[in-house]
CSV table of C-alpha atoms in Angstrom, one decimal:
chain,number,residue,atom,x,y,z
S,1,UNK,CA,-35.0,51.5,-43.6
S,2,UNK,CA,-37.7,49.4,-42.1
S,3,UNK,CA,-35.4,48.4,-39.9
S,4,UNK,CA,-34.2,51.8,-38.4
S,5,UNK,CA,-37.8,52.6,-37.9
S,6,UNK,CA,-38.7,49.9,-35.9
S,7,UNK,CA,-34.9,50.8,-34.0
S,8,UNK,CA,-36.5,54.5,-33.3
S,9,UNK,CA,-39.8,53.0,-31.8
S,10,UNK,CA,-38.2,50.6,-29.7
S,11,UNK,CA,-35.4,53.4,-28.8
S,12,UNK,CA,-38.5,55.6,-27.6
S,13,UNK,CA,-40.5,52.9,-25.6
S,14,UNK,CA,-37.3,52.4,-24.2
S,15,UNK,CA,-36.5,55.6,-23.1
S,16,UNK,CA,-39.9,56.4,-22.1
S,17,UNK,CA,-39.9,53.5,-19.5
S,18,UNK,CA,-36.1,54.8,-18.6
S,19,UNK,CA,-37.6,58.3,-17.8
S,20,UNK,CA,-40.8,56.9,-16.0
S,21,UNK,CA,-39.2,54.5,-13.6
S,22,UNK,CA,-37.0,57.6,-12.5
S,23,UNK,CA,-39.8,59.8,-12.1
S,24,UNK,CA,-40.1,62.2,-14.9
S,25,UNK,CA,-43.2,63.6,-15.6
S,26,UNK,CA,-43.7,62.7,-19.6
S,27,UNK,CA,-47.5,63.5,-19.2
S,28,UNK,CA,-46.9,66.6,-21.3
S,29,UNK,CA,-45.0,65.0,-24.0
S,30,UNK,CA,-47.2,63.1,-26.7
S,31,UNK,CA,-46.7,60.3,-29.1
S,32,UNK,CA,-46.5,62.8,-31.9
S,33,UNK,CA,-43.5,64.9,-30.1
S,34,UNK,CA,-41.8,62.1,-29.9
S,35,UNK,CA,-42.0,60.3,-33.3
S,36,UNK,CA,-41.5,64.2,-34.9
S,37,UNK,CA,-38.4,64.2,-32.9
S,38,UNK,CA,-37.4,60.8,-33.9
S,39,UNK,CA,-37.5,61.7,-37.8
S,40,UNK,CA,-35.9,64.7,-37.3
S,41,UNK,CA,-32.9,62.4,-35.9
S,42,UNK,CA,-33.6,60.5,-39.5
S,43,UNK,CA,-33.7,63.0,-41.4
S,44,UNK,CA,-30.1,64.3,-40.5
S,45,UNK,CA,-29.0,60.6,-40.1
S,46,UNK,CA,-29.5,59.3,-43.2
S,47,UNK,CA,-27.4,61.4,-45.2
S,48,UNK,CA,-24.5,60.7,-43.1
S,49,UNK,CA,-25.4,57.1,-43.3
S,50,UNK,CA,-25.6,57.6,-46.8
S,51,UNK,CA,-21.7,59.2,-46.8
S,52,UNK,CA,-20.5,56.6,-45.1
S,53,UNK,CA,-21.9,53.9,-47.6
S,54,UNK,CA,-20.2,56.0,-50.7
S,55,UNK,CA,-16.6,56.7,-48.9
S,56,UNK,CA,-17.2,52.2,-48.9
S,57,UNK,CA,-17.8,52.6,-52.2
S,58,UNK,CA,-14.7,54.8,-53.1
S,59,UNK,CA,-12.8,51.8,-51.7
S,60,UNK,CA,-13.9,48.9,-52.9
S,61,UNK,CA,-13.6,50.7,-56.8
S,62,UNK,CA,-10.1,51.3,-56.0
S,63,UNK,CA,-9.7,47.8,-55.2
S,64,UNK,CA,-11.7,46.8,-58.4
S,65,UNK,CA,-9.4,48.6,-60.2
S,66,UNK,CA,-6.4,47.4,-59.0
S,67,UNK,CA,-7.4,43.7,-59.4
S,68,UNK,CA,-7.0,45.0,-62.8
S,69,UNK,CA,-3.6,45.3,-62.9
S,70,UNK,CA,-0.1,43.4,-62.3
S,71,UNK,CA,-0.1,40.1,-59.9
S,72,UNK,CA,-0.1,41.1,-56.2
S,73,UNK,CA,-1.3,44.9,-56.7
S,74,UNK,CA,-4.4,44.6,-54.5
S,75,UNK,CA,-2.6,42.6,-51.7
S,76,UNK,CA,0.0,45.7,-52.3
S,77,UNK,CA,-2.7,48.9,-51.5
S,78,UNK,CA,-4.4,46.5,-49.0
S,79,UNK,CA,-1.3,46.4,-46.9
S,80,UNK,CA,-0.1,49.6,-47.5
S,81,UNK,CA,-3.6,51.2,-46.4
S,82,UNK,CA,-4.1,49.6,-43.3
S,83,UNK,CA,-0.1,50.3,-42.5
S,84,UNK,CA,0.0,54.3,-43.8
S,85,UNK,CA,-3.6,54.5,-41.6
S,86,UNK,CA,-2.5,54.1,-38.5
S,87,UNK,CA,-1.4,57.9,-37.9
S,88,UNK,CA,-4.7,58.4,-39.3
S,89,UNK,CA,-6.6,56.4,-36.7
S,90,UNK,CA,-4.9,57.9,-33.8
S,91,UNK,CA,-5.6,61.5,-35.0
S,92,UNK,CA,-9.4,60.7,-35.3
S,93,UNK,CA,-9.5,58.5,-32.2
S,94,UNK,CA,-7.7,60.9,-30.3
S,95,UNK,CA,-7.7,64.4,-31.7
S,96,UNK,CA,-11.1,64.3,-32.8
S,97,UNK,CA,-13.1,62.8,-30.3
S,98,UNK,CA,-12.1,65.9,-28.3
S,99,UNK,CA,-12.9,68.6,-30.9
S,100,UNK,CA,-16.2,67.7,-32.2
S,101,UNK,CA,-17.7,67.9,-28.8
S,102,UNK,CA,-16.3,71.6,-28.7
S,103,UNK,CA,-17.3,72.4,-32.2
S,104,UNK,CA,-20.7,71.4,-31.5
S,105,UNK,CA,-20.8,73.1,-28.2
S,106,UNK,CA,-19.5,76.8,-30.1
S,107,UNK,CA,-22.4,76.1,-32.9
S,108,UNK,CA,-24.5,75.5,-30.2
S,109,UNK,CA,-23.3,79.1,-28.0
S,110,UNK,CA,-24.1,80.8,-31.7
S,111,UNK,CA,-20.5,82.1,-31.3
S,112,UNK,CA,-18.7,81.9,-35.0
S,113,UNK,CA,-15.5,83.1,-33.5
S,114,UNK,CA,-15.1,80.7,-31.2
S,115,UNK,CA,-15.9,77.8,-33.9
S,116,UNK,CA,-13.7,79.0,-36.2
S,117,UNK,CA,-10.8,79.1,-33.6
S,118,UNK,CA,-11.6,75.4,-32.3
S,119,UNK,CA,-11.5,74.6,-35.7
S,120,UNK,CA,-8.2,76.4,-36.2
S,121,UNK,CA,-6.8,74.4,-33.3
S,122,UNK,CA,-7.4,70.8,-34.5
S,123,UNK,CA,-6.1,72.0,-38.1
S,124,UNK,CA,-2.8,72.8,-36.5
S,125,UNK,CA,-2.9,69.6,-34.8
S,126,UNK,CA,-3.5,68.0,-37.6
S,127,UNK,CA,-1.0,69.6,-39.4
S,128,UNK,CA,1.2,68.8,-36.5
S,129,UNK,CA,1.0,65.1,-36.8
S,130,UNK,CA,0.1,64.4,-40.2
S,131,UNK,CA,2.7,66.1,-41.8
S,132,UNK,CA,5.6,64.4,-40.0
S,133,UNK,CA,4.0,60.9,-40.2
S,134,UNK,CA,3.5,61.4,-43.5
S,135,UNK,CA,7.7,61.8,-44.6
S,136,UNK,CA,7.8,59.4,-42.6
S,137,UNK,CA,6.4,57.1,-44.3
S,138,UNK,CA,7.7,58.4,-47.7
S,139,UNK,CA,11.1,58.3,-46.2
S,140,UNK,CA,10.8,55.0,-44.7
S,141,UNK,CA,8.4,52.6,-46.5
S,142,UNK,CA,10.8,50.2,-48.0
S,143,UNK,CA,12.3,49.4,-44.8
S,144,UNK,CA,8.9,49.4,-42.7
S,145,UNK,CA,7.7,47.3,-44.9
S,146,UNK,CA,10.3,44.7,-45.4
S,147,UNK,CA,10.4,44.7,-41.5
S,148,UNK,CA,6.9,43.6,-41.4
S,149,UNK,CA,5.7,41.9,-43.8
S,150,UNK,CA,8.6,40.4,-45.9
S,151,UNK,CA,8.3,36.8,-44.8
S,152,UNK,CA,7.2,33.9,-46.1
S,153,UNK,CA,5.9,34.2,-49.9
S,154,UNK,CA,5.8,37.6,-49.3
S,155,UNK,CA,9.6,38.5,-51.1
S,156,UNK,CA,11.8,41.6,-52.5
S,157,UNK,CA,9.0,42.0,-55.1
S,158,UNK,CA,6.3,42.3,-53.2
S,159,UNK,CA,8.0,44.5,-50.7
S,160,UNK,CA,8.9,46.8,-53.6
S,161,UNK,CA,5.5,47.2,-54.7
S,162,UNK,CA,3.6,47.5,-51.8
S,163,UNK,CA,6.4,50.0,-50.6
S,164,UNK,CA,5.4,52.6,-53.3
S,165,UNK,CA,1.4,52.0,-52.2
S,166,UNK,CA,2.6,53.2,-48.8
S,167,UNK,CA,4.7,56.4,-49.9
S,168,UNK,CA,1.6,57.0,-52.4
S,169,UNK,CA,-1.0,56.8,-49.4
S,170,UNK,CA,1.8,58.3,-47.0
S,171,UNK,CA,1.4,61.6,-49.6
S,172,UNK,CA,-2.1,61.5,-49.1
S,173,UNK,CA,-2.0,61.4,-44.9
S,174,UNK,CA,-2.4,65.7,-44.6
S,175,UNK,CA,-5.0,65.8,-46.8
S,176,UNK,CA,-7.1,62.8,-45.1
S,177,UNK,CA,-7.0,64.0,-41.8
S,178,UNK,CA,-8.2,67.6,-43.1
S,179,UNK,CA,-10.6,66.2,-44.3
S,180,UNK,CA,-11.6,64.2,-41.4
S,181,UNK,CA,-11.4,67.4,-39.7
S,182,UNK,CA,-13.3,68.7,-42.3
S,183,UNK,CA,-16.5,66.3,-42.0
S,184,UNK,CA,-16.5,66.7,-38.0
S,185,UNK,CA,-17.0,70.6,-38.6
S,186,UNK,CA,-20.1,70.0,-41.4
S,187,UNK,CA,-21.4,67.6,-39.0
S,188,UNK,CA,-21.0,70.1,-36.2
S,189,UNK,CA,-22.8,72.4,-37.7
S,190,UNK,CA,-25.6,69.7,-38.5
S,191,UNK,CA,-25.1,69.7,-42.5
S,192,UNK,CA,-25.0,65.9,-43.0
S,193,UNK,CA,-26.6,66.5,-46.3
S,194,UNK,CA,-23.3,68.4,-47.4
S,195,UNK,CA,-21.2,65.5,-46.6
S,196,UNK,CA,-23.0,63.2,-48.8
S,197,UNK,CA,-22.6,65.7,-51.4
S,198,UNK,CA,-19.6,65.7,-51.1
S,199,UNK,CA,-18.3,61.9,-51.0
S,200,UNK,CA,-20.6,61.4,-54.2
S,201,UNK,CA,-18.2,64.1,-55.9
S,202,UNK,CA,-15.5,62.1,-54.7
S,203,UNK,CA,-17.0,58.7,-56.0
S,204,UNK,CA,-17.2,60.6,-59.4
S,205,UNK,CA,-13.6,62.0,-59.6
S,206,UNK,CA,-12.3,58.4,-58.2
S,207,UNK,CA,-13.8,56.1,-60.7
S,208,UNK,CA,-13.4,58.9,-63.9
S,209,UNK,CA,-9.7,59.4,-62.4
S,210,UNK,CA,-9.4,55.4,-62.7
S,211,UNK,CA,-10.9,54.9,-66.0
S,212,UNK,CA,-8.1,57.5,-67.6
């Protein structure tokens, strides 16, 4: 935290001397504008920072719990969530880093019609690639996988298992990418505080779901 503070500061003596040496007047803007404006930035940062430190979390218990279990299961989910992910990488790199910039620009134009059909667009997008990727995957995981990653001491067995990882994730692909969408829309609408919320209800229901 001390950290980040010292980040802001340095952040506004930096922009400060960016602004003076192209001649803006910052006469009329004190010291106190700017730190307010600074932990303002905080305040709504944190929580997000917070999120992404929990959906971490969420990971790493699945992958406590599966060291848990038979030889080889970790290695299995590890390889089958990096493969079935993919999709999922190009639909956030891609499809998202177009919408959010719209979704904050109808927020920002005060127009709840217009959000709401931005936000209708990139769930049919999302729908639109998710959904096909994701039978894909169920259709095709025992062959994908063999094809790349059965060599070496990785044999039949391990293909097998880390096969029904990626048709398990591969079920999963629709709902991630919602709610990817999802978090880009609370965000939009500068409610970091709900997506912390909501990844510590996920936390909960992951690690309860595990322990059952």
């Amino acid at each position: 935290l001390v950290g980040m503070l010292m980040l802001l500061v340095c952040h506004s003596l930096w922009m400060q001397a960016r602004l003076g040496a192209r001649g803006v007047d910052l006469s009329g803007i004190g010291w106190s504008e700017m730190i307010t404006s600074q932990l303002a930035f905080l305040k709504a940062f944190l929580p997000l920072l917070g999120a992404t430190a929990v959906l971490q979390a969420i990971v790493i218990s699945e992958r406590v719990f599966s060291s848990w279990l038979q030889p080889g299961s970790l290695s299995a989910l590890s390889y089958a969530y990096r493969l079935t992910t993919v999709p999922l990488i190009l639909f956030s790199v891609s499809v998202l880093t177009l919408i959010f910039p719209l979704l904050v620009a109808r927020r920002l134009s005060g127009s709840k019609d217009e959000f709401c059909i931005a936000l209708e667009k990139g769930l049919k997008v999302a729908l639109l690639v998710l959904i096909p990727a994701a039978v894909f995957f169920q259709v095709f995981a025992e062959p994908i996988t063999s094809l790349l990653f059965e060599h070496g001491v990785f044999r039949a067995h391990e293909t097998e298992m880390t096969a029904g990882a990626v048709a398990g994730y591969a079920a999963g692909l629709p709902f991630m990418g919602l709610a990817l969408l999802g978090s880009r829309a609370i965000l939009a609408l500068n409610q970091s505080r709900v997506l912390l919320r909501s990844a510590l209800v996920g936390l909960l229901v992951t690690v309860v779901a595990q322990a059952f």
